[in-house]
Every structure is written in C-alpha cells, then in structure tokens.
C-alpha cells in the first residue's frame, strides 16, 4: 500500500513526543459542535462598536489550559505503568515522558524515561515535578500480528493529564487522537476532558466503531472488554497489508488527517484497507497474539473488524435480520466496486454464481421448495433446475441427464450401472444420474468369469518373495518354507485360490536374455501344481522388485538405469509367461507388478502396459492383473491407463487404517480399533467401485473386475510383543473388509496363511487356524 508522507503539527516536532498514556473523561459527539471548533472569541476588553467600521482583533483564550485541579506546589510526581502496543513493543523499547507547558502545550525540556521490560510491552516509569499535561512516547520494535515477525519499529504517542491516574497504555488509538486533542484544546478552547472525549469519538467514528466511553489510555489488545475489541480491530486494520516498515507512515497519515476536522478523508487508503480486510480469516489475524502465552484470550474484535469494510463497501449491516440479502458494493475506489455481495452467517461475501442464479430463478418461477426438487424450467434462454431448495442453471452434465432420461427413462437403483449409447458417446447410470463416459466401454466377461473363480483366497507370502536363499529353496529365505500340506489345508478350509508372490529378479541373470534361475522356477511350478491338484486357482506375480521401483522413482538421476532394469523386467516376464502358458487359461492369473510406489504415474503405466504386451504375446489366453501406484491403492484406478482388453482384472490392496493394521511395522503399537474405522469401510469400497465404473465401464453394465489382492492385520504377538491388535479386533476388522469386498463383487486373497510379523491366519506351530479369523472366513467360504 502506498502511503503519502505528512508533517506532524508543530506540537509534535521537537521532543514533545510520547506514547501510551490514556485519557479519562470521554464524551459523545454532542459534547462539541463544529461551530465551536471554528468560532474565535473576541477580546472581552474591546468593544467593536467603539470604532465604527472596524472589528476587534482576535486574541487567544488561554483559559482552556488552566488545569481542572490546580497544579500542586512542586508539580506532580508519581509512577506511570501500562503497556506499549502496536502489536506489543519488544522488551527494551524506550518509553519517554515529556513535560508540557500549561499555557501553550510546548515542551518544557523536562522529561524522564524507562524501558519496556517484556515482550508484552510492559513498562513502569517514575516522574517528578511535572505540570498537568505531558506527552508520552514509546519507540521500538513491535510484533507484527499478521506475520509473527518482530522486525519493524514504530513510535507511538499519547497526550495525557496528570490527574487521570497511573494507568497509561500507549497504543494506536492514543496515537491517532493525540494531535486531535491538542488541536481542540488550542484552537477550539476545549478543556482536556472535552477534547479527549471529542477526539476519541472522532477516531472511533472514522473506523465505524461504537464508543464504549472508555479512555484509550486504559485499553489493551489483550483486554477483555468491548472497548478493547475496538482497539484490536483498529490495530489490525491499520497494519493491513503494509510491511512493518510502513507502519509509522500510515499511523501518522491517519492522525494528521483526523486532526483538524475530526474526519478521515483519505478514501483511497480506506478502500485499500477494506479490500484487504474482506479477504481475511479471523483465526489467521489472531494466531500470533493468541500464541504468545498460555491462557491468552483476546477481546471480541471480529465483527468490529468486519464492520469497517462493510461500511467502506456501502453494504451496511449483515445480521440475522437480512440473511440472504444481496447488495452491491458502491465504493468506486474498491477493487470490488459493483460486485454483488450476499449476507450469510453474519458476514458479507461476494455472491456466488449459484446465489445469483437462484435469485434469477426465484424472480422467474418463485421459491425452489422441497416438493419441486428436480423440477426443470426454461426462462431467460436458460434451463433452470431446482436442487436442494435453490434454482441453478442446468450444467452440461445435468442437461445430458435430462436428455437421456427423456429418451430412455430415469437412472434409478433398478438400472444402476447400466451403459447406453447416446448420440455419439456412451452414458452410464450411476447414483441416480446418467453420466457421460470418457472411455469406450469394454466387454469384461472373460475377466469377470476368472475373477469369480478366484473368489475368496489366501496369500502364501513371506516365502518365494523372501531374501536370503536362492534357487529351489528360495521360499525358505525367511524360515517360512511353503509346505506341501498347506494346499490341502487351504482347500479344506474352503478357499478357492492362492496368490504366490515371487521375487523372480533375486537370482535371475543381470544381462540379456535375463535367464530365470532354474531352481526357483522349478520350485514355483511345483507349488503351482500342488495348488492345481487341489483345484485351487493360482495368481503368480513379480513381488518386491525393489531395484526396478527405485530406478523409476529416481529416473531423472539415471534414465539409463531405468531403461536397463525395465528391459530385464520384460525379459523375465517373457520367460514366466511362456512357462505359465503351459497351464490352463482357467487355472492361472498373471499379476504384472506388486505395489509400485513413490514413482510418477507415467512410470506405472509404462511398466504395466509394456509387460502386458509381453505377457499377452506369450500367454495369449491368460487373465492379466493390473495394479496402481501408492502401494496398489484402490483409489489409483482413476490414474491408470488400461488396455481395451476384456480379459483383465484390476487389483488393489486394503490396509486402512495403517495405524491399526501395521502396528509394529512402521506404526506404534497400542492403537485401538475405533468404531469409525469400521463404519468407513463400506464408503471406501463404494468409492472404489464408482471410480471403476466411471473410468472402466463394461459394455454390459458394471465395470472392470476388481480383486483385493492383499488385506490383513498384524496380530498382538507379531511385532508388538502382546501390545498389538487383539484377536477380536483383528477379526472384527477382517469381517468388515471381506463383507465390503464381497458386497461389491470383488475376489480377495487374505494376507496371509503363515508368515512373519504377525499377519498369519494359520499357526504353523500348533497347526491350527486362529479361531476368530477362522470364524470370519467361514461366513464367506
């Protein structure tokens, strides 16, 4: 903000500057009229009629300077205490008290000083032998209430009177009224009490504030009264968007403007402050002051602050009597000039397009009521729709829904998920609305059939994806070898599928043709055949491919490293696909890459789609499973690119909230399952399904098949030594998640059968299922 430079009146030039003193008697505007400020009394000893044609010369009446109480012999002595506040002045700031003559308010040369003792602006100052009037001045660095900085400096003044007590705060209001008080005393022959009351009323009126009849010298930005709220609001408004270094200029400019006629005439500056004030959040304005110490509570300033810009914009009051009223900003100097504002929740806000549209609709059709919900009307060459008791222009999506509904019937629960061709595009019925599809629907019947066969399943994790051993015994790297009998145990429990995570890259060749380790391949195939012998469907993937993931994350540092590792990934997939193609297409699902994370989405798409091409070429009939970024979060389905292939499945992992499921695995032990954790599960899965339906719809209705490839909870004795989730909470969470997946047509594989870290469902030591989990599984198997 640009502030014009001003010269202070003669009263303030020299050393007669001071801060922080308050004033006693306050009067309202009736205490003095404009006429009293301009009429000059004639000399009572001269009669103008004695000399015809001549008027008596004007003389100054100095009786106004006579103290209300005679100055005692030897002058006044005492101690002044108070605070110095713009924001509060920092410890070490200077406080000076300058004695003034009782005949002309000129500095007598006598003065005394002290320093601020803390960062709240506190001071104590002794004086002796002073006349009735004095100028108080405080100078130093202040707290910028808007930024929290303590870099700007300011000098604040206050014109005080000795008989008004020992409390003398120096603040913005005392500074603004001081020159006005002096002017009224010197030029309008007012007593100090009258002048102080009049000056304070003038200052408050300039900011559209109510006069609570409390002298400024007794106010503080940390006070508790409504009058203190005036001071805080005024202080914040004057700081506005000014840098701390501009503070002195704005304070002095406003004080000089008010001095002679009691009005603040700088409309341009007021408009700039009002424009800034409109944008402010009250919490932001008070943050730094409230956090100066414990127990601080600021005075009520919010509505006083708002009233300034209400009035500056010409909007007037906004309260319970005119909620919803729309008014135009009439201030031509404001950047919001001619903007329409609506009164809502006791403040004015620029009326949104929705508010203005509703007004137009009400004028055309009357109020939008509950029984008119969904009603469509034509008017002013616009299509209006009544929604939630407001008229709005129907947008493109709503117009589409109206057109499709007129031709094919409304979208209802009965046809939810159905897909229709409308003109040159396709539309989807979802959540009672026909929506345009951005992608071409696909016939996912092959993928859906395979997904149904996968049904409920379980992971055989912490085995072939482990580290420590290579070759045929690589599944034992974490002392969690897959035993032959596990497959019958899984089958007998009622599961339909197993997921085999494999770290193929761990012992494959580094260079082309990236030959797979024969022992690992033979071991994985042996387990596949044991599963197939039990009638279980098998998902085979690439798991824990840390090197490839890291090359993608740090691609910019080493593009060549990514390209080389990607070539290895594809070379290994070519071999795995050929080996898996020997099994029936209804027996094996190939999952491209487990849990890509922290890389850009374009690299997820690059790896997935490149591997898809290799797999489809070498295993043309197999169902292929895709995953998204963020450790395979379901929500990533909106960010992936998928081929128009009907024999694919999208797989996601669910471990929400991780604070519960992963205690001891990067999260603190002791988190107790909350009812809200359970109640949110259905809405999460609905969102996943809605996203899948929107982005990858099935031509026959519905969406791409969805699989939940991992979910589970680390138990109390996993990595938490008995302080993890209880068996009952573990079962409660698992039940809620399986139900949500099942209700939404997902296949799923629990993590896992046996393992490390407490995630197992089957105790390999006692050869028994965990009872609570088994009870849950039995509900869905």
Coordinates of C-alpha atoms in Angstrom, one line a residue, residues 470-472 474 504 506-509 514-523 575:
X470 CA 18.3 -68.6 -3.9
X471 CA 17.2 -71.4 -6.2
X472 CA 14.8 -74.2 -5.4
X474 CA 14.4 -69.7 -2.0
X504 CA 12.0 -63.5 -9.7
X506 CA 16.6 -62.0 -7.0
X507 CA 18.5 -64.8 -8.7
X508 CA 17.8 -64.2 -12.4
X509 CA 20.7 -63.2 -14.8
X514 CA 18.0 -62.4 -18.2
X515 CA 17.6 -66.1 -17.7
X516 CA 15.5 -67.1 -14.7
X517 CA 17.1 -69.3 -12.0
X518 CA 16.1 -72.8 -12.9
X519 CA 15.8 -73.9 -9.3
X520 CA 13.4 -71.1 -8.4
X521 CA 11.3 -71.7 -11.5
X522 CA 11.1 -75.4 -10.7
X523 CA 10.1 -74.7 -7.1
X575 CA 10.1 -66.4 -19.7

